[in-house]
Structures are given as C-alpha cells and as structure tokens.
Amino acid sequence: MNTWTIMIYELRRLFRSRSMLLNMFLLPLVLIFLLGASLSGVVGMKEADEIDPVRVAVVNAAGGEAGTSAMITAFLEAPEVKDLIIAHKTESRAAAERGLRTGKYAYAVIVPSGFDEEVQRGERARLEFILGKNHTDNLVAGTAFDNFLSTINYKQSAVVALGPEALAVPPVTAEAGAVVMGDLNNGGKTYTASQFYAASMLMMFLLYTGLTVTGSLFSDKENHTLFRINSMPVKGSQLFIGKMLGVGLVSILQCLAIIVLSDRLFGVYWGNRPGLLLLFCLLMIIASMTFSIVICLFSKTSASATNVINVLTVVMTFVSGGMAPLPDSWVNSIGAFTVNHWAQQAIIRMMLHSGLKQILPNLWVMCLICAVLLCVMTVSYRKVGYHE
Amino acid sequence: MALAVLTDVVKRYDSKLIVDHVNFSLQEGEIFGLLGPNGAGKSTTISMICGLLKADSGEIMIDGLSVREKPLEVKKRIGLVPQELALYENMSAAENVSFFGKLYGLRGKLLKERIQEALEFTGLSDRARDKPSTFSGGMKRRLNIACAIMHRPRLIIMDEPTVGIDPQSRNHILESVKTLNKLGSTIIYTSHYMEEVAAVCDRVAIMDKGHIIACGTEGELRERVAHEEKIVVKAANITPALINELRQHPRISRVEVVQDAVEMYLPSSQNELQDILFIIAKHEGVIASLNIEEPDLETLFLSLTGRTLRD
C-alpha cells in the first residue's frame, strides 16, 4: 500500500513540473518534426525510380531487310523486352551515331552480318554496342542485350559439351517457382528521415528518463523529505520501488505519446508490430532507469549525476548512429556496445517489416543488458542504500 | 511507566565517538528536554531513537519494543519533527499532511479528519490549499510539525523546532508543545536554547561531546550549582588588566566577558563583593549596573564543561 501511495504522489509531483512536461512530451515531437523535415534528403533513401523503356537503334551490318537477324527480331519482340527496349531499325551505323548525338536514340546495337548463321554454326554470339549519353539507359539496354548474348552463349556451350540433345531439355520457366521473392523490407521500401529520427529521438528521450530518475531520487534528499519518510513505518524498498514505478509510468506515457502523436501529426509509420515496439521501449526504459539509479547511488550530488547522465546519453546517441546513420567504421562498431543501438535497429527493422528472425536477436541482447543492469542496480542498492 | 529507555547507547562515525554510552529513560506523559551545544550528539541520539541510524552498541526500547528488532512497529509510535524543514514545496499544505498521513496508514474519513485537526492545531487551516513556497519561515515550521502529529503518535520528537524563526512563531510552537503534552503525547524536545528547554520541559538531560553530563528536573539541576552565584557587572572601560586581576582572585572560579558585561562565578557574593568593586575602581572601570543572579542551566553547563551552550 505504501508503494502505491508513494507512486501516486510521485506521479502528481512529476506532472506538476511544467519544465519536465515540456522536456518529456513536447521537445521530442518538435525535434522529430524539425530533423525529419530538414534532413529528408540526407537520411533515408528515395523510392526506386520507374525504368522508362530505352530507345535503341538496331543496325544490321549486312544492310536491308534480307539481312535482319531473326534471333534479334524474336528477342526484341518478346513482351518483357518490349517493356525495356523500344527498337528502331536503322539503316546504317552513321545514322545510329547521329541519332545518339541528337538524342533521338539512347543506345545503339550493331548486328554483325551473318549473326544467325554464326550462332547456328556453333560459334560465339557477338554484338556491337554504342553507348548513349544517359548512364541509366546504357545500363538498362546493356543489361538486356548482355542477358540475350549470355543465354545464347550458354546454349552454345551446352551443345558443345553435351551434344545437341542438351537443347531438348525444356528450360526452367518462371511458373516453376524456382525463385521465391523475399521481403527484407516493407515491399522494397526504405525508411524516411522522419521515421529514422522518430526512432532515434524516442531512444534518446527514453535514455533521458535517467534525468527524471535523478531528479526524483535527489529531490527527496535535498528537501529532507527522505529523512522524514525514513522515520516513518515505510520500508526502504517500498519507498524506492514506489518512486521508480512513478518515474517508469511517466516514461511509458511519454513513449506512447511520442509514438501516437508522431504517427498522427507527422505520419511516421512505426511498423507492423506494435506489441514488440512497446516491449523494446519498455526494455529501453528499464535499461535507462537502472543505469541512472546506479549512477545516482554512487553520486554525492544531483549536479554530478545529471552531468554524467547527460554526457552518456549524448555520446550513446551519437555512437549508436542516432544523430545520423554512420558509415562502416570503428565508431559504428563501438555503437554495438550502446543500449539504444539494439533497440533503435530493431525499431527500424520493424518499420521495414523485417521478419521476426531479424528482430529477435536484438530482443535477446536487450533482455541481457536489462538483466545485467538490474543485477548491478540491486547489488548497488544493497551496498549503498537510499537515505540522507 | 517508562515509554523510552536508552541503555549504554554508542554511535561512532569512523573512529569518532559521537554518542558515548548514553543512558536515560523517559516517562509516559512527560516533556523531556535534550539540551546541548551544536555537535553534542543530540540529533544522532534522536536519529537512533527513530530507527534512522543503528546504534553500534546498547539498547533503545520504545513502548517495550526494541528499535533494533521492531523498527517499523516503533516508527508507528513516533512522530518526528526534523530539524530541517521536510516538506514538498510543490504540493499544498493539505497534500503534504495527507501524503505523510497515508504513509502512517491513515485512510478515508479518518485521514480527512486528522488533516483538518493537524492544520487547525498548527493554525494553518485557512492556508490548507496553499503551497509551502508561499509560507513564511514560521508557517513552514508549523506545517513541519503538522506532518508529524497527524497520526497522534505516543512519542513526539522535536529536533530544534524553533531554529531560524521569529519570536511570535517560536511562542506558538512552544505553546503547541505544551498542548500536545496535555493531549497525552510524550515529547522529546531538543534545543541549544536553554530558555526554551527550561520553559517547556519537565526533565532535562544536558549533552556534551556525546555524553549525558547531567539529567534531572530544572530544580534538581539548579541545585547542583546552588553553591555558585553569578555576578553580572555592566561597566565601561573594561580592560584586560581588570579581567586578569579578577581572574586571579582566589574566590572567583570563572570570569567571562559578554559584550560590555563581566560575568563572575563564585561561591558567595556576600564576602567578595567589596573586593570586586575595589578591583573595578582600581582599574578605573565605570559601573553602570550590578546584578547577582540565581544559577540557571547555562550556569550548570558552564560549570560542568567550562564552555557556554552557544560556544
């Protein structure tokens, strides 16, 4: 009953502090909005561009309709190729080059004379490509024709090695389901700057729960109310647990407010696993609180504890890549030793609809961190205690 | 019947002895004064009685219960008014009393009644909804008391409850102490103000350097120094030579200079007054007044320790 009473009054006192309410509920939302809006070009990736069909000049070196390669014609008529390539039969190399310069064509293919015959003789298939000005168009057309040549040359090799019967083996078709399309992220989407900073700010402000813990533990010492409470029929553990439950509850409300309001106000998508998201937040609150309690128990003044927690929070947020995604470097490796790294990575994975297998390792690491910190906190509390 | 009994209580901080084999007992219904200068060990003794500190050795029994063995049961019977203000500045007076009342197990209608009673008793009922941050020092001290008495404890411990307040609030608090006692509470009152202790306490223990150096009623304690008289001479031109000569007088046991007055302690003024006046005149001191005072607790403390309570 005492624990409950202490928790209720702790909540009352916390909610009466305007500065605390502003710092816990308003500041994160403002930061998510500002960082998300201003760094949208820096953080996250654009949606994949649609590939427009490439205008390709096809030149028969032999010249005329009679020299047209049936194999090339069949390839260009295939529907999947038509989506990528718009073939324009061109009379000469010079005309193709002129078209490339003027922008009429984006790519040109010179089909050598006797292409089909050479292939039928079992010789290697060759085409000549003239690249255009646009890198993407070159890539698209080049990939399509390379694929065509590779397929022919593969068949030639098979015939040479295994004999003509090799061609009798039916090719594997798409209907056979040889390829299963995976979904590492949300249908090929990536996270936006708002999502990244929402996750990052949520983690940072949950780390700042430590400051609320510091305020709560030291205010009773500085007011001398701890001295009075210790003279009352209240167990030390009841007082301590009551106060921490109050702080924990405020942090849970803060977490819910950030998630719901960033979703409603800025359209931040938090993924498809709300339960798991809250579990990670809860573990983060436990880690942050226990970490701060240990610091408070060994600090003589509120100022020293606050300074330590402030510095550690900023450093951990930076090192874990919370300010901006870090490139692969030693700093990034150190990030793996921070608490928020594991929760933030898991939340971003949830935003991208990653499978449970990709998220569970982070959950186990978070659970381990919390278990270790809880043990350290318990030992510290037993050794130092909470009194004036 | 003894409500509190302290037997050979010892407390050390590191190697320093703060409370040194303290013994005293407290009868139900009395006001017991603990008098001593700052650092005498009064607050440490009180902290041990309240279970805030553990005694290194010795036994403290409250209402027949050992503080060491049944700390929570003992704490239910005690109301502590700490020396420092122990209040939540961002909660109203009523909320402060209510919070501490709930921790004493009070609930519902009884709690409401007790909050009202405590605030009325301390003259704060019209400021119940106001926050302590808007109170004067004296009002905060009274609220400090209200928070300790709302559960009607059998033993109220007041640790220097009048520090830093105006005379009016001090009188209010001293009257409150007497009223609480009349209502049935036993009280331990600590102070380094001799006048306060003499005014409200039935019995007094004088502490110095962790020891109880004297214990008894005010009359009993005065009796111990009845053989001494105190002569206070207010005079101009008090010189060091004058003081030296007074100190060398074989019948004068002690000479103190307090502002423009000279205080002298001697067995009897009757035979030595002539000598004293002669010495002052010899050093051209100009006497403004001369008083022969009855011995008091201050005199006793001085007699026992060689120091004043305010040293």
PDB file of N, CA, C and O in Angstrom, chain A residues 216-241:
ATOM      1  N   SER A 216      14.088  12.670  -9.235  1.00  0.00           N
ATOM      2  CA  SER A 216      13.230  12.043  -8.235  1.00  0.00           C
ATOM      3  C   SER A 216      14.023  11.621  -6.996  1.00  0.00           C
ATOM      4  O   SER A 216      13.617  11.885  -5.864  1.00  0.00           O
ATOM      5  N   LEU A 217      15.162  10.967  -7.221  1.00  0.00           N
ATOM      6  CA  LEU A 217      15.936  10.446  -6.086  1.00  0.00           C
ATOM      7  C   LEU A 217      16.589  11.564  -5.271  1.00  0.00           C
ATOM      8  O   LEU A 217      16.625  11.509  -4.047  1.00  0.00           O
ATOM      9  N   PHE A 218      17.093  12.583  -5.966  1.00  0.00           N
ATOM     10  CA  PHE A 218      17.811  13.633  -5.237  1.00  0.00           C
ATOM     11  C   PHE A 218      16.868  14.673  -4.636  1.00  0.00           C
ATOM     12  O   PHE A 218      17.233  15.313  -3.650  1.00  0.00           O
ATOM     13  N   SER A 219      15.675  14.866  -5.224  1.00  0.00           N
ATOM     14  CA  SER A 219      14.788  15.903  -4.674  1.00  0.00           C
ATOM     15  C   SER A 219      14.393  15.553  -3.242  1.00  0.00           C
ATOM     16  O   SER A 219      14.352  16.425  -2.374  1.00  0.00           O
ATOM     17  N   ASP A 220      14.147  14.288  -2.963  1.00  0.00           N
ATOM     18  CA  ASP A 220      13.770  13.896  -1.603  1.00  0.00           C
ATOM     19  C   ASP A 220      14.926  14.062  -0.628  1.00  0.00           C
ATOM     20  O   ASP A 220      14.723  14.328   0.551  1.00  0.00           O
ATOM     21  N   LYS A 221      16.159  13.894  -1.157  1.00  0.00           N
ATOM     22  CA  LYS A 221      17.321  14.121  -0.283  1.00  0.00           C
ATOM     23  C   LYS A 221      17.465  15.607   0.000  1.00  0.00           C
ATOM     24  O   LYS A 221      17.707  16.018   1.132  1.00  0.00           O
ATOM     25  N   GLU A 222      17.321  16.418  -1.055  1.00  0.00           N
ATOM     26  CA  GLU A 222      17.542  17.856  -0.897  1.00  0.00           C
ATOM     27  C   GLU A 222      16.422  18.519  -0.106  1.00  0.00           C
ATOM     28  O   GLU A 222      16.648  19.494   0.612  1.00  0.00           O
ATOM     29  N   ASN A 223      15.186  18.009  -0.240  1.00  0.00           N
ATOM     30  CA  ASN A 223      14.050  18.550   0.539  1.00  0.00           C
ATOM     31  C   ASN A 223      14.063  18.063   1.985  1.00  0.00           C
ATOM     32  O   ASN A 223      13.239  18.480   2.777  1.00  0.00           O
ATOM     33  N   HIS A 224      14.881  17.090   2.281  1.00  0.00           N
ATOM     34  CA  HIS A 224      14.922  16.405   3.585  1.00  0.00           C
ATOM     35  C   HIS A 224      13.666  15.585   3.844  1.00  0.00           C
ATOM     36  O   HIS A 224      13.443  15.125   4.952  1.00  0.00           O
ATOM     37  N   THR A 225      12.826  15.428   2.821  1.00  0.00           N
ATOM     38  CA  THR A 225      11.631  14.589   2.996  1.00  0.00           C
ATOM     39  C   THR A 225      12.030  13.118   3.112  1.00  0.00           C
ATOM     40  O   THR A 225      11.306  12.326   3.720  1.00  0.00           O
ATOM     41  N   LEU A 226      13.184  12.782   2.546  1.00  0.00           N
ATOM     42  CA  LEU A 226      13.662  11.400   2.667  1.00  0.00           C
ATOM     43  C   LEU A 226      13.933  11.066   4.133  1.00  0.00           C
ATOM     44  O   LEU A 226      13.604   9.975   4.601  1.00  0.00           O
ATOM     45  N   PHE A 227      14.490  12.060   4.851  1.00  0.00           N
ATOM     46  CA  PHE A 227      14.779  11.871   6.272  1.00  0.00           C
ATOM     47  C   PHE A 227      13.475  11.596   7.025  1.00  0.00           C
ATOM     48  O   PHE A 227      13.384  10.689   7.854  1.00  0.00           O
ATOM     49  N   ARG A 228      12.443  12.390   6.695  1.00  0.00           N
ATOM     50  CA  ARG A 228      11.156  12.206   7.378  1.00  0.00           C
ATOM     51  C   ARG A 228      10.550  10.849   7.027  1.00  0.00           C
ATOM     52  O   ARG A 228      10.088  10.118   7.905  1.00  0.00           O
ATOM     53  N   ILE A 229      10.581  10.511   5.732  1.00  0.00           N
ATOM     54  CA  ILE A 229       9.962   9.235   5.309  1.00  0.00           C
ATOM     55  C   ILE A 229      10.698   8.050   5.950  1.00  0.00           C
ATOM     56  O   ILE A 229      10.083   7.075   6.352  1.00  0.00           O
ATOM     57  N   ASN A 230      12.020   8.193   6.053  1.00  0.00           N
ATOM     58  CA  ASN A 230      12.783   7.102   6.687  1.00  0.00           C
ATOM     59  C   ASN A 230      12.435   6.928   8.161  1.00  0.00           C
ATOM     60  O   ASN A 230      12.690   5.874   8.737  1.00  0.00           O
ATOM     61  N   SER A 231      11.879   7.990   8.770  1.00  0.00           N
ATOM     62  CA  SER A 231      11.483   7.866  10.180  1.00  0.00           C
ATOM     63  C   SER A 231      10.065   7.311  10.318  1.00  0.00           C
ATOM     64  O   SER A 231       9.555   7.167  11.417  1.00  0.00           O
ATOM     65  N   MET A 232       9.419   7.037   9.193  1.00  0.00           N
ATOM     66  CA  MET A 232       8.031   6.530   9.201  1.00  0.00           C
ATOM     67  C   MET A 232       8.014   5.015   8.998  1.00  0.00           C
ATOM     68  O   MET A 232       9.020   4.451   8.557  1.00  0.00           O
ATOM     69  N   PRO A 233       6.878   4.391   9.266  1.00  0.00           N
ATOM     70  CA  PRO A 233       6.819   2.924   9.091  1.00  0.00           C
ATOM     71  C   PRO A 233       6.755   2.523   7.612  1.00  0.00           C
ATOM     72  O   PRO A 233       5.776   1.949   7.141  1.00  0.00           O
ATOM     73  N   VAL A 234       7.784   2.883   6.876  1.00  0.00           N
ATOM     74  CA  VAL A 234       7.866   2.584   5.438  1.00  0.00           C
ATOM     75  C   VAL A 234       9.205   1.887   5.198  1.00  0.00           C
ATOM     76  O   VAL A 234      10.241   2.402   5.607  1.00  0.00           O
ATOM     77  N   LYS A 235       9.153   0.749   4.541  1.00  0.00           N
ATOM     78  CA  LYS A 235      10.401   0.045   4.237  1.00  0.00           C
ATOM     79  C   LYS A 235      11.150   0.810   3.157  1.00  0.00           C
ATOM     80  O   LYS A 235      10.532   1.398   2.260  1.00  0.00           O
ATOM     81  N   GLY A 236      12.462   0.759   3.232  1.00  0.00           N
ATOM     82  CA  GLY A 236      13.281   1.442   2.231  1.00  0.00           C
ATOM     83  C   GLY A 236      12.952   0.961   0.825  1.00  0.00           C
ATOM     84  O   GLY A 236      12.874   1.747  -0.115  1.00  0.00           O
ATOM     85  N   SER A 237      12.712  -0.341   0.691  1.00  0.00           N
ATOM     86  CA  SER A 237      12.424  -0.893  -0.637  1.00  0.00           C
ATOM     87  C   SER A 237      11.079  -0.380  -1.155  1.00  0.00           C
ATOM     88  O   SER A 237      10.916  -0.124  -2.340  1.00  0.00           O
ATOM     89  N   GLN A 238      10.097  -0.207  -0.243  1.00  0.00           N
ATOM     90  CA  GLN A 238       8.781   0.312  -0.669  1.00  0.00           C
ATOM     91  C   GLN A 238       8.932   1.718  -1.232  1.00  0.00           C
ATOM     92  O   GLN A 238       8.350   2.062  -2.270  1.00  0.00           O
ATOM     93  N   LEU A 239       9.694   2.521  -0.541  1.00  0.00           N
ATOM     94  CA  LEU A 239       9.908   3.901  -0.976  1.00  0.00           C
ATOM     95  C   LEU A 239      10.585   3.924  -2.342  1.00  0.00           C
ATOM     96  O   LEU A 239      10.139   4.611  -3.270  1.00  0.00           O
ATOM     97  N   PHE A 240      11.643   3.134  -2.467  1.00  0.00           N
ATOM     98  CA  PHE A 240      12.439   3.122  -3.689  1.00  0.00           C
ATOM     99  C   PHE A 240      11.617   2.609  -4.874  1.00  0.00           C
ATOM    100  O   PHE A 240      11.567   3.233  -5.943  1.00  0.00           O
ATOM    101  N   ILE A 241      10.932   1.509  -4.657  1.00  0.00           N
ATOM    102  CA  ILE A 241      10.135   0.913  -5.749  1.00  0.00           C
ATOM    103  C   ILE A 241       8.995   1.857  -6.135  1.00  0.00           C
ATOM    104  O   ILE A 241       8.709   2.061  -7.314  1.00  0.00           O
TER     105      ILE A 241
END
